[in-house]
Amino acid sequence: MSAPSASKSYPGQVSEGLRRWRKGKSALVTFLCCICAVIVVTPLALVFGYLVFKGAGSLNWDFFTKLPAPVGEVGGGIVHAIVGSMILVTLAALIGVPVGVLGALYLTEYSGPRFASCVRLGADILNGVPSIVWGIVAYAILVLPHGSPFSVGHFSAIAGAIALAFIMIPLILRTTEEVLLLVPNGYREAALALGIARWKISARIVAKTALRGILTGVLLAVARVAGETAPLLFTALGNSGWSQSLKEPIAALPLQIFTYAISPYDDWHRQAWAAALVLLLFVLGLNVSLRFFTRERVSAQPKADSDKPTAADAVVATVATRGAAVQVQ
Amino acid sequence: MNDQPAALPETSVKATLPASAYMNSPDRGAPPPAASQPKPAIDARNVNIFYGQKHAVIDVTLGIPTKSVTAIIGPSGCGKSTFLRCLNRLHELIPGSRMNGTILLNGDDLYAPTVDPTVVRRRVGMVFQKSNPFPTMSIADNVTVGLRLNGVRDRAFLRERTEDALRKAALWDEVKNDLGKPGISLSGGQQQRLCIARAVAVQPEVLLMDEPTSALDPIATVKVEELMNELKRNFTIVIVTHSMQQATRVADQTAFFYLGRLVEYAPTRELFNNPKQKQTEAYITGRFG
Amino acid sequence: MTTAVLDAPAASAAQSVAARMKPVSRSADTLFRWLCLGMAVGVLALVVLVGWQLWSGAQSAIHKFGVGFLTRSAWDPVQGEFGALPFIYGTLVSSLLGLAIATPLAVGTAIFLTELAPNWLRQPIAFLTEMLAAIPSVILGLWAIFIMLPLLPRYLFPFLKKTLGFLPLFQGPTYSAYSMIAAAIIIAIMILPIITSVSREILRSVPDLQREAAYGLGATRWEVTRIAVLSYAKKGIFGAMILGLGRALGETMAVTMVIGNTPKIAASLFQPGYTLASVIANEFAEATTDDYRNALIAVGLVLFGVTVVINLLARLLLKFGNTQTGAVH
C-alpha cells in the first residue's frame, strides 16, 4: 500500500505522515482502553487476594462451629452468623421466589402488554431502590410498635427476612420474565392444541422449559441478598449468640463482618477477614458455578445457536445490572 | 355440548347434515366434494375472522369430509392458516381477533358460548410448521404429554398409547429402544413425526397440519406424506400447504383460498385438472402467488 | 387391555382415551390465573408500599421542619435539630466524584471489550467485571478500611495536593484517611461494573454495517470507534452514566465505612463527610425519639425520591437514546 503512494500521487491521497499519525493514535487509544480494562478488574483481584491472604489463616474448625468468644478474648467462631444468614436468606427466598416467579408467569402467559409494561416499570423502580430504604420499610411494618397490624414490636429475624425478600422480588420477577420470554411460542401453541389447560401449560411446560434459567436467576438473587448488610442493620439487628425464635434479633454474616470491621479489637478484625472470605467464597462461588454450569449445558445441547443470547446470559446480565440491561436490546 | 370432551365420530352420526350443508356456497359454483365421503367431520358456515381492522377470512363455507385429507392452498396471506387455526380456536390467542359464523365438529358447535376452547382442542389436534417437541421431555413423555397433563395416570395405558401413537406416526421402529432419550435429540423429520405422534396420542377427531413439511428435507417430506395416507384411515386431516404438488400428492379434496375468500373447493384432481374459477387457474398455472 | 387396544379400531381407543381424561375444569385455571395476577399486582403494591411508608413516616418531620429540612445544615439529634443539607451535599459530591472517576474507566473498558480486544479476551474480562459487581458492599468496605485507607494519606493525598492544590477542593489538612475522596473511590469501584456492562450492551447494539462503512472509507480502528460507534452510542452511554449515578447515590455500607460520618459541609475533599444512606445506616437503630426517627425516614424519602427520578431518567435515556439513534438516517 505504501509502495505505490511513494511513486505516484493521486487525488485524495493522504500523506505518509498523516497516515502514520492516525495509526499511532489508534494504537495509543487501544493501549489506553486496555489499561482501563486492567484497572477495572484490578479491584476484584486485590479484594480477593487480600481476603485470602488475611482471612484464610483464621479459617479453622472453631471458626465454623463456635459462638464468638466474650469481648476482648481471643478465639471463638461465627457459626451463629452463618446459620443466621442461612435462615434469613431461606425465609426471604420462601417469600420472594413465589411472588417473583408467579408474577413473571402472569406477565408472559396471561397479561396484556400494557399491564405487563406497567409491572415491569414498577419492578425496575424497585430494583433501583437503595437497599437501605428496604430496611426502613421493613422496620416501619414489622419493628415499629403499632407500625402495622403485623408488627412484632422489636427487631426480629422476620423483619430482616422481609427486607431481603423485598429486594429479591423485583430481581426474580425480571430475570424470570426474561427467560420465560425466551421460551418459543411454538411450545405454548403445541400444548394448547393438545387440549391441555392453560395453567398446566404455564407451570408444567413453559416454566419447566425455562426452569434452568429461572433457577439461575433465583440463585443469583440469593447470592445478592446473602451479601446485603444495609437492610438488616435495623431489622435483624444482629445477635452475639443464638436466637431462640424468628421473633428475636438474629445474627447474619454481613452484619457480623460490619460489626467486627468497625470494632477496635484486632482479633475481631482477624475474624472479619475470615468471615468476609467465607461470604465472598459463597457469593462468587455461586456466581461462577452458575455461569459455568449454564454455559456447559448450553453448549452440550445440539443445534444450539451460539450467537443467540442464552437464557443464562440474559439472567446474568439482568442480575448484574439489576434489570437495566434489558431495555438496551 | 356434552361433557365428554371427545365425542366419537361414529356416535355423533345422529347429527348428520343435509348434503347441502357441507357443499360449497352455490354462487361459487363448485361441486360437492367426492361423493364417496358422505359424512362431514367439520362443517364451517359463513366464517368471518377479523384481526382488529383486518378482515382475514371472508365468509367461508366449507364442509370437510370425515377420514380424508383436505388441503387448503393459496398464496401467503390468503387466510388459509387463519382459517385452519379457527378450527381449533387457536387464533383466539392473538389479541383483537374476532370470529363470526358457525363451525360444527361432528355436529357440535365449536363456538357455542358454553364450549371451553380446551375441549375443542382435545378433539381437534394440530401439527405445526416447525417441529416443536417439548425440550424437557423424553420421546415417550412427549408422546403422552397430552394424556398425562389431562389427568391420565395409568402407566400401562400410557405405555400402550405411546406405542400405538408412535406406530401410527411410523416412528416406533426408529425409536423403540430410545424412548427415554430427549425428544429434541431426534432428526428434524423424526421430530415432526414425533409431534404427529403427540397429537395422535390423544385421539383427536380431526388433525390439523399447518405446512407440516415446509421445514423438512425432501426425504423426510415424503415420509410425512406417506404417513398422512395412513393416518386418514383413522383421522380427518386438514392440511395447509404452500406446495401445490404436495396437495396433489396427499389431498382427496382441495380448497383454494385467495384474499381471505374461498375461491374454489373440489376433489383435488378436478381442481387441478379442470378449475372452474379463473383465479384458481391463474394460481395453479403459476401466474401469481 | 393391550391386545384390545392394538386390535380394536381407532374408535374404541378414542373412547378409552376420552374416558380417561379428566373433564376440563375452569376453576383450576381461574385460580392459577388469579394467583399469578395477585403476585404481579403485589409488585405494583410494593411500589406503593415503599412510597407510602416513607411518605407517612416522614410526615411529622415535613410538618415540623418544612422545606428547611432540606436546606439547613445543622444535624444535632440531642438538641432536636435536623437539617439534611450535609447529607445531600455529601451524597452528591461523593457520587458525582465517583462517577467522574468511574465513567472514563468503564467506557474505556466497554470500548476495549467490544471494539479493540482480541476475541478470546472479551468473555473473560466481561466475566470479571460482572464478578466485581457481585462483591458484597460490606466486604469492599472491610478491604477499604484496612488496605486502601492507610495508603491514601501516604501517597494519594500529597500527590493531589501537589498537582491540584490550587483548588479549594484539594486544600486543608490530610491527617484523616476517612474522607470524601475515599468514599468516591469506593463508589467508583462499585459502579464500574454497571456502567461497563450497560455501555458494552449499547456499543454491541450498534449495527456492524456502521463499522463496515467506516472501515470502507479507510478509517483506523479508533476512527471507526469514534465516528461510527461512539457518536452513535452517545446517548446510551449517558444513560449508562445516569444509571451508575442512581446506584452511587444509594450505596450504603462501603461508603459508611470510609466516609468518616461527620455531618459537616467542608470544601476540602480530604475532609470526612456523610451521605443520606450512611446516616440512616448509622443512626436509625439508635434513633430513640420519634422526631429523630421521623427525620431519618424523611432522609430515606429524599434518597428514595432522588434514586427513583434518576433511574427513570436513565431508563428514558436508554430507551429513547437507542431508538432515536436506531432511526438515524
JSON list of C-alpha atoms in Angstrom, two decimals, chain C residues 149-314:
[
{"chain": "C", "resi": 149, "resn": "LEU", "atom": "CA", "xyz": [-7.36, 3.88, 53.64]},
{"chain": "C", "resi": 150, "resn": "PRO", "atom": "CA", "xyz": [-3.82, 3.66, 55.04]},
{"chain": "C", "resi": 151, "resn": "LEU", "atom": "CA", "xyz": [-2.42, 4.27, 51.58]},
{"chain": "C", "resi": 152, "resn": "LEU", "atom": "CA", "xyz": [-4.36, 7.46, 50.90]},
{"chain": "C", "resi": 153, "resn": "PRO", "atom": "CA", "xyz": [-2.64, 9.98, 53.25]},
{"chain": "C", "resi": 154, "resn": "ARG", "atom": "CA", "xyz": [0.70, 8.47, 52.35]},
{"chain": "C", "resi": 155, "resn": "TYR", "atom": "CA", "xyz": [0.51, 8.54, 48.55]},
{"chain": "C", "resi": 156, "resn": "LEU", "atom": "CA", "xyz": [-2.68, 9.90, 47.04]},
{"chain": "C", "resi": 157, "resn": "PHE", "atom": "CA", "xyz": [-3.33, 12.98, 49.18]},
{"chain": "C", "resi": 158, "resn": "PRO", "atom": "CA", "xyz": [0.15, 14.51, 48.90]},
{"chain": "C", "resi": 159, "resn": "PHE", "atom": "CA", "xyz": [0.08, 13.87, 45.18]},
{"chain": "C", "resi": 160, "resn": "LEU", "atom": "CA", "xyz": [-3.30, 15.56, 44.77]},
{"chain": "C", "resi": 161, "resn": "LYS", "atom": "CA", "xyz": [-2.19, 18.45, 46.93]},
{"chain": "C", "resi": 162, "resn": "LYS", "atom": "CA", "xyz": [0.89, 18.93, 44.85]},
{"chain": "C", "resi": 163, "resn": "THR", "atom": "CA", "xyz": [-0.84, 18.76, 41.47]},
{"chain": "C", "resi": 164, "resn": "LEU", "atom": "CA", "xyz": [-4.29, 20.19, 42.18]},
{"chain": "C", "resi": 165, "resn": "GLY", "atom": "CA", "xyz": [-3.62, 22.06, 45.39]},
{"chain": "C", "resi": 166, "resn": "PHE", "atom": "CA", "xyz": [-4.60, 25.38, 43.85]},
{"chain": "C", "resi": 167, "resn": "LEU", "atom": "CA", "xyz": [-8.24, 24.25, 44.01]},
{"chain": "C", "resi": 168, "resn": "PRO", "atom": "CA", "xyz": [-10.02, 24.66, 47.37]},
{"chain": "C", "resi": 169, "resn": "LEU", "atom": "CA", "xyz": [-11.22, 21.10, 46.91]},
{"chain": "C", "resi": 170, "resn": "PHE", "atom": "CA", "xyz": [-7.71, 19.81, 47.48]},
{"chain": "C", "resi": 171, "resn": "GLN", "atom": "CA", "xyz": [-6.57, 22.03, 50.32]},
{"chain": "C", "resi": 172, "resn": "GLY", "atom": "CA", "xyz": [-6.54, 21.66, 54.06]},
{"chain": "C", "resi": 173, "resn": "PRO", "atom": "CA", "xyz": [-5.28, 19.05, 56.50]},
{"chain": "C", "resi": 174, "resn": "THR", "atom": "CA", "xyz": [-4.91, 15.48, 55.27]},
{"chain": "C", "resi": 175, "resn": "TYR", "atom": "CA", "xyz": [-4.39, 13.61, 58.52]},
{"chain": "C", "resi": 176, "resn": "SER", "atom": "CA", "xyz": [-7.54, 11.51, 58.28]},
{"chain": "C", "resi": 177, "resn": "ALA", "atom": "CA", "xyz": [-7.94, 8.91, 55.61]},
{"chain": "C", "resi": 178, "resn": "TYR", "atom": "CA", "xyz": [-11.71, 8.80, 56.22]},
{"chain": "C", "resi": 179, "resn": "SER", "atom": "CA", "xyz": [-12.72, 11.28, 53.59]},
{"chain": "C", "resi": 180, "resn": "MET", "atom": "CA", "xyz": [-14.92, 12.23, 50.70]},
{"chain": "C", "resi": 181, "resn": "ILE", "atom": "CA", "xyz": [-12.20, 11.05, 48.31]},
{"chain": "C", "resi": 182, "resn": "ALA", "atom": "CA", "xyz": [-12.10, 7.62, 49.91]},
{"chain": "C", "resi": 183, "resn": "ALA", "atom": "CA", "xyz": [-15.87, 7.37, 49.53]},
{"chain": "C", "resi": 184, "resn": "ALA", "atom": "CA", "xyz": [-15.67, 8.49, 45.92]},
{"chain": "C", "resi": 185, "resn": "ILE", "atom": "CA", "xyz": [-13.07, 5.85, 45.09]},
{"chain": "C", "resi": 186, "resn": "ILE", "atom": "CA", "xyz": [-15.17, 3.14, 46.70]},
{"chain": "C", "resi": 187, "resn": "ILE", "atom": "CA", "xyz": [-18.26, 4.35, 44.88]},
{"chain": "C", "resi": 188, "resn": "ALA", "atom": "CA", "xyz": [-16.33, 4.35, 41.63]},
{"chain": "C", "resi": 189, "resn": "ILE", "atom": "CA", "xyz": [-15.32, 0.72, 42.17]},
{"chain": "C", "resi": 190, "resn": "MET", "atom": "CA", "xyz": [-18.91, -0.21, 42.95]},
{"chain": "C", "resi": 191, "resn": "ILE", "atom": "CA", "xyz": [-20.45, 1.42, 39.90]},
{"chain": "C", "resi": 192, "resn": "LEU", "atom": "CA", "xyz": [-17.73, 0.41, 37.42]},
{"chain": "C", "resi": 193, "resn": "PRO", "atom": "CA", "xyz": [-19.42, -2.91, 36.58]},
{"chain": "C", "resi": 194, "resn": "ILE", "atom": "CA", "xyz": [-22.84, -1.48, 35.80]},
{"chain": "C", "resi": 195, "resn": "ILE", "atom": "CA", "xyz": [-21.56, 1.36, 33.65]},
{"chain": "C", "resi": 196, "resn": "THR", "atom": "CA", "xyz": [-19.24, -1.05, 31.87]},
{"chain": "C", "resi": 197, "resn": "SER", "atom": "CA", "xyz": [-21.84, -3.68, 31.17]},
{"chain": "C", "resi": 198, "resn": "VAL", "atom": "CA", "xyz": [-24.57, -1.27, 30.09]},
{"chain": "C", "resi": 199, "resn": "SER", "atom": "CA", "xyz": [-22.15, 0.67, 27.87]},
{"chain": "C", "resi": 200, "resn": "ARG", "atom": "CA", "xyz": [-21.00, -2.62, 26.42]},
{"chain": "C", "resi": 201, "resn": "GLU", "atom": "CA", "xyz": [-24.58, -3.56, 25.60]},
{"chain": "C", "resi": 202, "resn": "ILE", "atom": "CA", "xyz": [-25.05, -0.18, 23.95]},
{"chain": "C", "resi": 203, "resn": "LEU", "atom": "CA", "xyz": [-21.90, -0.47, 21.88]},
{"chain": "C", "resi": 204, "resn": "ARG", "atom": "CA", "xyz": [-22.80, -4.00, 20.88]},
{"chain": "C", "resi": 205, "resn": "SER", "atom": "CA", "xyz": [-26.18, -2.81, 19.68]},
{"chain": "C", "resi": 206, "resn": "VAL", "atom": "CA", "xyz": [-24.53, -0.55, 17.11]},
{"chain": "C", "resi": 207, "resn": "PRO", "atom": "CA", "xyz": [-25.06, -2.32, 13.79]},
{"chain": "C", "resi": 208, "resn": "ASP", "atom": "CA", "xyz": [-21.95, -3.77, 12.17]},
{"chain": "C", "resi": 209, "resn": "LEU", "atom": "CA", "xyz": [-22.95, -2.04, 8.97]},
{"chain": "C", "resi": 210, "resn": "GLN", "atom": "CA", "xyz": [-21.89, 1.24, 10.57]},
{"chain": "C", "resi": 211, "resn": "ARG", "atom": "CA", "xyz": [-18.44, -0.10, 11.33]},
{"chain": "C", "resi": 212, "resn": "GLU", "atom": "CA", "xyz": [-18.02, -1.66, 7.92]},
{"chain": "C", "resi": 213, "resn": "ALA", "atom": "CA", "xyz": [-18.95, 1.61, 6.25]},
{"chain": "C", "resi": 214, "resn": "ALA", "atom": "CA", "xyz": [-16.28, 3.45, 8.20]},
{"chain": "C", "resi": 215, "resn": "TYR", "atom": "CA", "xyz": [-13.67, 0.78, 7.57]},
{"chain": "C", "resi": 216, "resn": "GLY", "atom": "CA", "xyz": [-14.59, 1.00, 3.90]},
{"chain": "C", "resi": 217, "resn": "LEU", "atom": "CA", "xyz": [-13.52, 4.65, 3.99]},
{"chain": "C", "resi": 218, "resn": "GLY", "atom": "CA", "xyz": [-10.11, 3.61, 5.19]},
{"chain": "C", "resi": 219, "resn": "ALA", "atom": "CA", "xyz": [-10.55, 4.66, 8.81]},
{"chain": "C", "resi": 220, "resn": "THR", "atom": "CA", "xyz": [-8.33, 3.24, 11.52]},
{"chain": "C", "resi": 221, "resn": "ARG", "atom": "CA", "xyz": [-9.75, 1.19, 14.37]},
{"chain": "C", "resi": 222, "resn": "TRP", "atom": "CA", "xyz": [-10.02, 4.14, 16.69]},
{"chain": "C", "resi": 223, "resn": "GLU", "atom": "CA", "xyz": [-11.54, 6.33, 13.99]},
{"chain": "C", "resi": 224, "resn": "VAL", "atom": "CA", "xyz": [-14.13, 3.66, 13.32]},
{"chain": "C", "resi": 225, "resn": "THR", "atom": "CA", "xyz": [-14.91, 3.54, 17.01]},
{"chain": "C", "resi": 226, "resn": "ARG", "atom": "CA", "xyz": [-15.11, 7.29, 17.34]},
{"chain": "C", "resi": 227, "resn": "ILE", "atom": "CA", "xyz": [-17.03, 8.08, 14.19]},
{"chain": "C", "resi": 228, "resn": "ALA", "atom": "CA", "xyz": [-19.20, 5.06, 13.64]},
{"chain": "C", "resi": 229, "resn": "VAL", "atom": "CA", "xyz": [-19.69, 3.71, 17.12]},
{"chain": "C", "resi": 230, "resn": "LEU", "atom": "CA", "xyz": [-19.33, 6.37, 19.79]},
{"chain": "C", "resi": 231, "resn": "SER", "atom": "CA", "xyz": [-21.27, 9.08, 18.01]},
{"chain": "C", "resi": 232, "resn": "TYR", "atom": "CA", "xyz": [-23.99, 6.51, 17.56]},
{"chain": "C", "resi": 233, "resn": "ALA", "atom": "CA", "xyz": [-23.96, 5.39, 21.17]},
{"chain": "C", "resi": 234, "resn": "LYS", "atom": "CA", "xyz": [-23.54, 8.74, 22.92]},
{"chain": "C", "resi": 235, "resn": "LYS", "atom": "CA", "xyz": [-27.00, 8.94, 24.42]},
{"chain": "C", "resi": 236, "resn": "GLY", "atom": "CA", "xyz": [-26.96, 5.37, 25.54]},
{"chain": "C", "resi": 237, "resn": "ILE", "atom": "CA", "xyz": [-23.65, 5.82, 27.29]},
{"chain": "C", "resi": 238, "resn": "PHE", "atom": "CA", "xyz": [-25.01, 8.89, 29.01]},
{"chain": "C", "resi": 239, "resn": "GLY", "atom": "CA", "xyz": [-27.92, 6.72, 30.11]},
{"chain": "C", "resi": 240, "resn": "ALA", "atom": "CA", "xyz": [-25.44, 4.20, 31.49]},
{"chain": "C", "resi": 241, "resn": "MET", "atom": "CA", "xyz": [-23.77, 7.00, 33.45]},
{"chain": "C", "resi": 242, "resn": "ILE", "atom": "CA", "xyz": [-27.06, 8.15, 34.92]},
{"chain": "C", "resi": 243, "resn": "LEU", "atom": "CA", "xyz": [-27.84, 4.57, 35.86]},
{"chain": "C", "resi": 244, "resn": "GLY", "atom": "CA", "xyz": [-24.47, 4.41, 37.57]},
{"chain": "C", "resi": 245, "resn": "LEU", "atom": "CA", "xyz": [-25.27, 7.66, 39.36]},
{"chain": "C", "resi": 246, "resn": "GLY", "atom": "CA", "xyz": [-28.53, 6.18, 40.62]},
{"chain": "C", "resi": 247, "resn": "ARG", "atom": "CA", "xyz": [-26.58, 3.27, 42.03]},
{"chain": "C", "resi": 248, "resn": "ALA", "atom": "CA", "xyz": [-23.94, 5.55, 43.51]},
{"chain": "C", "resi": 249, "resn": "LEU", "atom": "CA", "xyz": [-26.47, 7.65, 45.40]},
{"chain": "C", "resi": 250, "resn": "GLY", "atom": "CA", "xyz": [-27.81, 4.60, 47.19]},
{"chain": "C", "resi": 251, "resn": "GLU", "atom": "CA", "xyz": [-24.52, 2.88, 48.04]},
{"chain": "C", "resi": 252, "resn": "THR", "atom": "CA", "xyz": [-24.53, 2.38, 51.74]},
{"chain": "C", "resi": 253, "resn": "MET", "atom": "CA", "xyz": [-22.23, 0.04, 53.56]},
{"chain": "C", "resi": 254, "resn": "ALA", "atom": "CA", "xyz": [-18.85, 0.56, 51.97]},
{"chain": "C", "resi": 255, "resn": "VAL", "atom": "CA", "xyz": [-19.40, 4.31, 51.92]},
{"chain": "C", "resi": 256, "resn": "THR", "atom": "CA", "xyz": [-20.46, 4.37, 55.55]},
{"chain": "C", "resi": 257, "resn": "MET", "atom": "CA", "xyz": [-17.29, 2.52, 56.44]},
{"chain": "C", "resi": 258, "resn": "VAL", "atom": "CA", "xyz": [-14.91, 5.01, 54.80]},
{"chain": "C", "resi": 259, "resn": "ILE", "atom": "CA", "xyz": [-16.55, 8.43, 54.60]},
{"chain": "C", "resi": 260, "resn": "GLY", "atom": "CA", "xyz": [-15.98, 9.39, 58.23]},
{"chain": "C", "resi": 261, "resn": "ASN", "atom": "CA", "xyz": [-19.63, 10.09, 59.05]},
{"chain": "C", "resi": 262, "resn": "THR", "atom": "CA", "xyz": [-19.39, 13.74, 60.03]},
{"chain": "C", "resi": 263, "resn": "PRO", "atom": "CA", "xyz": [-22.42, 15.92, 59.30]},
{"chain": "C", "resi": 264, "resn": "LYS", "atom": "CA", "xyz": [-20.39, 18.92, 58.19]},
{"chain": "C", "resi": 265, "resn": "ILE", "atom": "CA", "xyz": [-20.07, 20.59, 54.85]},
{"chain": "C", "resi": 266, "resn": "ALA", "atom": "CA", "xyz": [-16.40, 21.02, 54.12]},
{"chain": "C", "resi": 267, "resn": "ALA", "atom": "CA", "xyz": [-14.90, 22.49, 50.98]},
{"chain": "C", "resi": 268, "resn": "SER", "atom": "CA", "xyz": [-11.99, 20.10, 51.06]},
{"chain": "C", "resi": 269, "resn": "LEU", "atom": "CA", "xyz": [-12.40, 16.60, 49.71]},
{"chain": "C", "resi": 270, "resn": "PHE", "atom": "CA", "xyz": [-9.80, 15.42, 52.23]},
{"chain": "C", "resi": 271, "resn": "GLN", "atom": "CA", "xyz": [-12.36, 16.05, 54.96]},
{"chain": "C", "resi": 272, "resn": "PRO", "atom": "CA", "xyz": [-14.86, 13.46, 56.14]},
{"chain": "C", "resi": 273, "resn": "GLY", "atom": "CA", "xyz": [-18.48, 13.77, 55.15]},
{"chain": "C", "resi": 274, "resn": "TYR", "atom": "CA", "xyz": [-21.77, 11.97, 55.50]},
{"chain": "C", "resi": 275, "resn": "THR", "atom": "CA", "xyz": [-24.31, 10.68, 52.99]},
{"chain": "C", "resi": 276, "resn": "LEU", "atom": "CA", "xyz": [-28.07, 10.18, 53.04]},
{"chain": "C", "resi": 277, "resn": "ALA", "atom": "CA", "xyz": [-27.68, 6.42, 53.02]},
{"chain": "C", "resi": 278, "resn": "SER", "atom": "CA", "xyz": [-24.95, 6.29, 55.64]},
{"chain": "C", "resi": 279, "resn": "VAL", "atom": "CA", "xyz": [-26.73, 8.49, 58.16]},
{"chain": "C", "resi": 280, "resn": "ILE", "atom": "CA", "xyz": [-29.67, 6.10, 58.02]},
{"chain": "C", "resi": 281, "resn": "ALA", "atom": "CA", "xyz": [-27.37, 3.10, 58.31]},
{"chain": "C", "resi": 282, "resn": "ASN", "atom": "CA", "xyz": [-25.51, 4.58, 61.28]},
{"chain": "C", "resi": 283, "resn": "GLU", "atom": "CA", "xyz": [-28.23, 6.19, 63.30]},
{"chain": "C", "resi": 284, "resn": "PHE", "atom": "CA", "xyz": [-31.55, 4.53, 62.54]},
{"chain": "C", "resi": 285, "resn": "ALA", "atom": "CA", "xyz": [-31.21, 1.68, 65.02]},
{"chain": "C", "resi": 286, "resn": "GLU", "atom": "CA", "xyz": [-30.37, 4.18, 67.77]},
{"chain": "C", "resi": 287, "resn": "ALA", "atom": "CA", "xyz": [-32.95, 6.79, 66.91]},
{"chain": "C", "resi": 288, "resn": "THR", "atom": "CA", "xyz": [-34.86, 6.77, 70.15]},
{"chain": "C", "resi": 289, "resn": "THR", "atom": "CA", "xyz": [-37.14, 9.76, 69.86]},
{"chain": "C", "resi": 290, "resn": "ASP", "atom": "CA", "xyz": [-39.96, 9.93, 67.35]},
{"chain": "C", "resi": 291, "resn": "ASP", "atom": "CA", "xyz": [-38.61, 13.16, 65.90]},
{"chain": "C", "resi": 292, "resn": "TYR", "atom": "CA", "xyz": [-35.21, 11.64, 65.33]},
{"chain": "C", "resi": 293, "resn": "ARG", "atom": "CA", "xyz": [-36.62, 8.55, 63.65]},
{"chain": "C", "resi": 294, "resn": "ASN", "atom": "CA", "xyz": [-39.03, 10.56, 61.52]},
{"chain": "C", "resi": 295, "resn": "ALA", "atom": "CA", "xyz": [-36.23, 12.84, 60.42]},
{"chain": "C", "resi": 296, "resn": "LEU", "atom": "CA", "xyz": [-34.24, 9.79, 59.34]},
{"chain": "C", "resi": 297, "resn": "ILE", "atom": "CA", "xyz": [-37.26, 8.42, 57.49]},
{"chain": "C", "resi": 298, "resn": "ALA", "atom": "CA", "xyz": [-37.51, 11.79, 55.77]},
{"chain": "C", "resi": 299, "resn": "VAL", "atom": "CA", "xyz": [-33.87, 11.38, 54.77]},
{"chain": "C", "resi": 300, "resn": "GLY", "atom": "CA", "xyz": [-34.87, 7.99, 53.37]},
{"chain": "C", "resi": 301, "resn": "LEU", "atom": "CA", "xyz": [-37.71, 9.61, 51.48]},
{"chain": "C", "resi": 302, "resn": "VAL", "atom": "CA", "xyz": [-35.31, 12.09, 49.90]},
{"chain": "C", "resi": 303, "resn": "LEU", "atom": "CA", "xyz": [-32.99, 9.23, 48.95]},
{"chain": "C", "resi": 304, "resn": "PHE", "atom": "CA", "xyz": [-35.86, 7.21, 47.54]},
{"chain": "C", "resi": 305, "resn": "GLY", "atom": "CA", "xyz": [-37.24, 10.13, 45.56]},
{"chain": "C", "resi": 306, "resn": "VAL", "atom": "CA", "xyz": [-33.89, 11.04, 44.08]},
{"chain": "C", "resi": 307, "resn": "THR", "atom": "CA", "xyz": [-33.00, 7.48, 43.08]},
{"chain": "C", "resi": 308, "resn": "VAL", "atom": "CA", "xyz": [-36.41, 6.87, 41.52]},
{"chain": "C", "resi": 309, "resn": "VAL", "atom": "CA", "xyz": [-36.16, 10.02, 39.46]},
{"chain": "C", "resi": 310, "resn": "ILE", "atom": "CA", "xyz": [-32.60, 9.24, 38.41]},
{"chain": "C", "resi": 311, "resn": "ASN", "atom": "CA", "xyz": [-33.49, 5.67, 37.48]},
{"chain": "C", "resi": 312, "resn": "LEU", "atom": "CA", "xyz": [-36.49, 6.73, 35.45]},
{"chain": "C", "resi": 313, "resn": "LEU", "atom": "CA", "xyz": [-34.33, 9.28, 33.68]},
{"chain": "C", "resi": 314, "resn": "ALA", "atom": "CA", "xyz": [-31.75, 6.60, 32.90]}
]
